[in-house]
Coordinates of C-alpha atoms (C1' of nucleotides) in Angstrom, one line a residue:
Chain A
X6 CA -13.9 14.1 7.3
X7 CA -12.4 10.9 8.3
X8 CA -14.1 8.5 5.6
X9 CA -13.7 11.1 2.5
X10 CA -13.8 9.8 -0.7
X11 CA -10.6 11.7 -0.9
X12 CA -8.6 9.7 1.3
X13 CA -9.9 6.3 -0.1
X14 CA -8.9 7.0 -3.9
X15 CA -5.9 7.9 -2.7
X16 CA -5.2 5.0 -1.0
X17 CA -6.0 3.3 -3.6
X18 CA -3.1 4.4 -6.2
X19 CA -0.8 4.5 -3.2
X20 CA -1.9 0.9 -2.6
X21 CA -1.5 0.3 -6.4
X22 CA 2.5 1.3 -6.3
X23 CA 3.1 -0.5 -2.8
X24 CA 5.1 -3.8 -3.9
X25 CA 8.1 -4.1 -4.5
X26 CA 7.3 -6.0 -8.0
X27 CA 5.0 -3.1 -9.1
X28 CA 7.8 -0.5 -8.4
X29 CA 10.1 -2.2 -10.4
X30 CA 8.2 -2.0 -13.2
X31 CA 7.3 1.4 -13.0
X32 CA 11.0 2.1 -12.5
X33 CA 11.6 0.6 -16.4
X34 CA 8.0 1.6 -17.5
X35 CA 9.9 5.0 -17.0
X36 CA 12.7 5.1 -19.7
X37 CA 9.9 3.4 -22.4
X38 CA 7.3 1.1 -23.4
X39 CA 7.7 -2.8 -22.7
X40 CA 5.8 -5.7 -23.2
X41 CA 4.6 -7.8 -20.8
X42 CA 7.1 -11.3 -21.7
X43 CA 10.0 -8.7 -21.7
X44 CA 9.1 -7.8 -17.7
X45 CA 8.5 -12.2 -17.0
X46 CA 12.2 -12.5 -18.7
X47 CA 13.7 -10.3 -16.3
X48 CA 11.8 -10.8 -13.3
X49 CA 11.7 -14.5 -13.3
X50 CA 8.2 -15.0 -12.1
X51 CA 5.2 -16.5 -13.5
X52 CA 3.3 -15.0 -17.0
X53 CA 0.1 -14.6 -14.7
X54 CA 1.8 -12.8 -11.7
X55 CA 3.2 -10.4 -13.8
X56 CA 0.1 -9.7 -16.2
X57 CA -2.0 -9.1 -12.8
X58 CA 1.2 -6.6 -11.1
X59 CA 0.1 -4.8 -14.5
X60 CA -3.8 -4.7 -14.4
X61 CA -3.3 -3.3 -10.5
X62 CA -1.6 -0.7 -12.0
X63 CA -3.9 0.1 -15.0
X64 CA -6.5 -0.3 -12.8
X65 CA -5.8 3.3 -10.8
X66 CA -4.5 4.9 -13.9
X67 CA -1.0 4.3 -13.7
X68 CA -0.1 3.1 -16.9
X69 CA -2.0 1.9 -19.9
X70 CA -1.6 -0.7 -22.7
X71 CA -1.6 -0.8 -26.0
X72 CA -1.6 -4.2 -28.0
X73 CA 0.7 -5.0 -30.8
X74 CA 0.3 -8.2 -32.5
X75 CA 0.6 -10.8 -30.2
X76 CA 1.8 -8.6 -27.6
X77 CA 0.8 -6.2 -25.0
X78 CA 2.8 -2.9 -24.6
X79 CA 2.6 -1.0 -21.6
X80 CA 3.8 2.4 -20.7
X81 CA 3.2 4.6 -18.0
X82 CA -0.1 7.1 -18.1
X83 CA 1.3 8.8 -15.1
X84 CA 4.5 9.4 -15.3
X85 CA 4.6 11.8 -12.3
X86 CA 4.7 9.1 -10.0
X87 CA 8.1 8.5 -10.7
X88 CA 9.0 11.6 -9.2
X89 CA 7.5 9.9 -5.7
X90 CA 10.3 7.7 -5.3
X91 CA 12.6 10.8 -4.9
X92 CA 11.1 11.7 -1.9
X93 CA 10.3 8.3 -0.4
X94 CA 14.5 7.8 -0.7
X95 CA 14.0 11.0 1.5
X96 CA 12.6 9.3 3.8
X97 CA 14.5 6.6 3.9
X98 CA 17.8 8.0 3.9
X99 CA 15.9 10.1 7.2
X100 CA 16.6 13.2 5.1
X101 CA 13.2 14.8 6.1
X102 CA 13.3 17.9 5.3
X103 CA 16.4 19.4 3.4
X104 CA 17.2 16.8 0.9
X105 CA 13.6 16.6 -0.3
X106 CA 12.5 18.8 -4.0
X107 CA 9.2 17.8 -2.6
X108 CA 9.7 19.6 1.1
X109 CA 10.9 22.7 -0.7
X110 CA 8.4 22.8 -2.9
X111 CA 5.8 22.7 -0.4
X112 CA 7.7 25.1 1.9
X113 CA 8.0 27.6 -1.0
X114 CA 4.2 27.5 -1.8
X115 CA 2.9 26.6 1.7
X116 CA 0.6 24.7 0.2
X117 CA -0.4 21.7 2.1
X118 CA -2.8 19.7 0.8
Chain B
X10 CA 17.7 -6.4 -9.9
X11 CA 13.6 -7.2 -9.6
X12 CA 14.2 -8.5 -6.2
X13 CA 16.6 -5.3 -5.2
X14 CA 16.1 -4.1 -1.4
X15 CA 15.4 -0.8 -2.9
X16 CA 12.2 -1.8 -3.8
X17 CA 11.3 -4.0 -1.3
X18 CA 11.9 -0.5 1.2
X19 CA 10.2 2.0 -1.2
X20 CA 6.9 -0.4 -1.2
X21 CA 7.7 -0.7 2.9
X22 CA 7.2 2.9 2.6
X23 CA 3.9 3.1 0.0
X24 CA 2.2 0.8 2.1
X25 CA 2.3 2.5 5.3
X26 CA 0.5 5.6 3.6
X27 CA -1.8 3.3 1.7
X28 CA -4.8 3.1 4.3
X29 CA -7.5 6.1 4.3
X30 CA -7.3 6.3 8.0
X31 CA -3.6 7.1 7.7
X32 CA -3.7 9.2 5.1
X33 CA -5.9 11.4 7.2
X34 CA -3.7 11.0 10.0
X35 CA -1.2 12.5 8.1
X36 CA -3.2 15.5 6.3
X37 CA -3.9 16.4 9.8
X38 CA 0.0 16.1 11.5
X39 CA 1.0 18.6 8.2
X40 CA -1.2 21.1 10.4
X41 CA 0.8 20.2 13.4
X42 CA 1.1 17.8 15.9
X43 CA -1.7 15.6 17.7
X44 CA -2.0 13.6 20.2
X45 CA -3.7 10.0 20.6
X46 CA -7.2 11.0 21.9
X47 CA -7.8 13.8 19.3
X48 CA -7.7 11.5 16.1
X49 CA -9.8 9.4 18.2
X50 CA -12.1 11.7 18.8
X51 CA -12.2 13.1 15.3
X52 CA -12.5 9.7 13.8
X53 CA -14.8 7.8 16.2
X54 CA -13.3 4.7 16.1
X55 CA -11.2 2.5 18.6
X56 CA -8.6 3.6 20.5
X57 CA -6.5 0.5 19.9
X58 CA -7.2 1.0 15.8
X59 CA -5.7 4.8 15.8
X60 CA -2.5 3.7 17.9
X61 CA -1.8 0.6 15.2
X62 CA -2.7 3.1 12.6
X63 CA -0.1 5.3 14.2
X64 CA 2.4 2.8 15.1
X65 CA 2.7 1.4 11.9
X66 CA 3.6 5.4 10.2
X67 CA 6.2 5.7 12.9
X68 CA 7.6 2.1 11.9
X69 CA 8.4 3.3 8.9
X70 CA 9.9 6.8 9.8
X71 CA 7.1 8.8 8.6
X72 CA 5.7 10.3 11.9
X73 CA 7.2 10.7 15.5
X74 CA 6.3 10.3 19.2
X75 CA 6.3 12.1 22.0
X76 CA 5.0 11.4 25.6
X77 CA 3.8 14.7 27.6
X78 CA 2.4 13.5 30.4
X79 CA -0.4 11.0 29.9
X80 CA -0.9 11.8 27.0
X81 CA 1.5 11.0 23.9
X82 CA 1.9 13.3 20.3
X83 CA 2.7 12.8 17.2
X84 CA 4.2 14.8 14.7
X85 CA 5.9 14.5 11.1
X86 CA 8.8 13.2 10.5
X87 CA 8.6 13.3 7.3
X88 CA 6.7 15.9 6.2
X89 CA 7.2 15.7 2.2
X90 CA 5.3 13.0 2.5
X91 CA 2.2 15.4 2.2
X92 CA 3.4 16.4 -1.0
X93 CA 3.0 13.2 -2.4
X94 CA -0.9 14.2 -2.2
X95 CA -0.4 16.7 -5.0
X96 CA 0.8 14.1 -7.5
X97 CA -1.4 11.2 -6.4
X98 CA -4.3 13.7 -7.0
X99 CA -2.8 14.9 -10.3
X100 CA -3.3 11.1 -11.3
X101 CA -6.8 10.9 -10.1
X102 CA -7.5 14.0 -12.1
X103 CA -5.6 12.4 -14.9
X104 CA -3.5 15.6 -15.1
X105 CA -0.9 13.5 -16.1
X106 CA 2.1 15.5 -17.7
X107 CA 1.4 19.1 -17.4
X108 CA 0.0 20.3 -13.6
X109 CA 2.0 18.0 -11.6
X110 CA 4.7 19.8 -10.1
X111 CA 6.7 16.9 -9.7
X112 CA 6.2 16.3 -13.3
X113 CA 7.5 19.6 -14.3
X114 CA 10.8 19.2 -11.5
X115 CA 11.2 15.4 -13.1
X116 CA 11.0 16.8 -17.0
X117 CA 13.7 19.7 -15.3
X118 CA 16.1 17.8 -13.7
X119 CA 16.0 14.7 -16.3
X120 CA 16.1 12.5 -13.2
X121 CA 14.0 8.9 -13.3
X122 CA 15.0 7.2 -10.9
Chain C
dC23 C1' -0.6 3.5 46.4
dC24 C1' -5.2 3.6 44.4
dA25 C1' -8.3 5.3 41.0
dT26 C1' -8.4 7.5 36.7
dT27 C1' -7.0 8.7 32.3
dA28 C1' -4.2 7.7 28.1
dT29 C1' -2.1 4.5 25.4
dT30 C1' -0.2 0.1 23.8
dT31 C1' -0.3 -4.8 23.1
dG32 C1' -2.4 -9.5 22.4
dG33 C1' -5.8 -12.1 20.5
dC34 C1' -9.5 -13.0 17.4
dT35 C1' -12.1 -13.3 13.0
dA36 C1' -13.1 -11.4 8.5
dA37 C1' -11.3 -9.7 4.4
dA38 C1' -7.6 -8.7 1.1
dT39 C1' -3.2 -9.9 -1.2
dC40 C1' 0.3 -12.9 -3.3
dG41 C1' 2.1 -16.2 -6.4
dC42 C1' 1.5 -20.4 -8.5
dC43 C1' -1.1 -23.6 -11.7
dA44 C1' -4.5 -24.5 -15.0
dA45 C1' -7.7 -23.0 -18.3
dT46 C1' -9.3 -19.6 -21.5
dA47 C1' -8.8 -15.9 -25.1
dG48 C1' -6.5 -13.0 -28.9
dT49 C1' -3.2 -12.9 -32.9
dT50 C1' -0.4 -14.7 -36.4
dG51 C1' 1.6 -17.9 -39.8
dG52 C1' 1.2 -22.0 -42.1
Chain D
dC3 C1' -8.7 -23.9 -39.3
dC4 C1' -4.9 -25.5 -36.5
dA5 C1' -0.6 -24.9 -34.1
dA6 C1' 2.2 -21.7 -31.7
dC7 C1' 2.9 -17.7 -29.1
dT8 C1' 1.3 -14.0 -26.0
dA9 C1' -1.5 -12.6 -22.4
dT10 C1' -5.5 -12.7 -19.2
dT11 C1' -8.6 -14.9 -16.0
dG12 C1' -10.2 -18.2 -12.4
dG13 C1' -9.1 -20.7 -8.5
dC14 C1' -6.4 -22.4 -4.7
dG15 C1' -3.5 -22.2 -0.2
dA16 C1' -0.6 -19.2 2.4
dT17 C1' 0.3 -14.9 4.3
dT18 C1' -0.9 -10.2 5.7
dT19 C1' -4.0 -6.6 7.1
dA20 C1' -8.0 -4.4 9.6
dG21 C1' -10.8 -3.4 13.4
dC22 C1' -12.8 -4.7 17.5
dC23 C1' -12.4 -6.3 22.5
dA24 C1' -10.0 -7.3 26.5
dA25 C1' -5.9 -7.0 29.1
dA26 C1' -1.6 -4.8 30.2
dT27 C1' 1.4 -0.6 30.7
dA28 C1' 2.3 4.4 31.8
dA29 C1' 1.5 8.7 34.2
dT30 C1' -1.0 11.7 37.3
dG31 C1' -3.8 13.3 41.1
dG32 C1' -5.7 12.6 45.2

DNA sequence: CCATTATTTGGCTAAATCGCCAATAGTTGG
DNA sequence: CCAACTATTGGCGATTTAGCCAAATAATGG
């Protein structure tokens, strides 16, 4: 079951979340809504580059936009992925397997995949 | 703090995982460890492909060597990792809020980042 | 040690990604 | 409708990634 569909979507929204730009933004997406100029403000980057971080993301269903006026609001659709970032800190802090709410979790249901 | 070494480390992380082949890899090593020739086997594709695939999880700390003999095995290092699954699926089911255990822990603890 | 098996590494090309710039499109206020 | 503001899209060069092949490295058994 090497080529599953499976594996490929989800490499897709892990693919989505993997720069460091993107993570940011789901990092502030997280405590509320902002628009897209308020993310090139603080980021210092182009209009464009920022506007595409976002359509990666709405692309796999991460977050979703709303516009308002002249601008676009974005806010996260999937908030659970926040919760990733708890356990990749696990991983790098090497803290594999006590540290982790995910590790628990999954050693209390023994549920694996 | 768009730029912080946080992110540039968590998205370090992400990407290692974001590959089907590796994601596969790693579904399997949850069962227990494997060595080289097996997930060749299993995936029928180049040797040389499966050790990159491998090396580049073990750059990151996610999976573990060991040579026995000829042969070498990998296991987790990491093995929360394979709880990420749960939530990346909850997305692709668009389960966003309520069956995502990591939702439910995040909405718990209060937690975001 | 020599042949065999198991694995890694280097090299190559094709494809994907990134970030900028320029051009285009949607919205609002005069 | 035009000017201004906000955002998206297209396109370009530079970098990275993927997967194959061939060569090098590691361990074992004659």
């Amino acid at each position: 079951m090497k080529d599953d569909e499976t594996y490929r979507q989800r490499a897709e929204i892990l693919k989505a979340l993997a720069h460091p730009t993107r993570l940011w933004m789901v990092d502030r997406l997280a405590q509320g809504e902002e628009c897209v100029c308020q993310f090139v403000e603080a980021a210092g980057v182009d209009f464009s580059t920022i506007s595409k971080h976002l359509a990666v993301l709405k692309r796999v269903g991460i977050v979703e936009d709303e516009r308002r006026g002249k601008q676009v609001f974005y806010r996260l659709q999937a908030p659970c992925v926040v919760g990733f970032f708890h356990c990749v800190d696990a991983v790098l802090r090497e803290e594999t397997t006590s540290e982790c709410a995910l590790c628990q979790q999954r050693e209390e249901t023994n549920e694996l995949a």
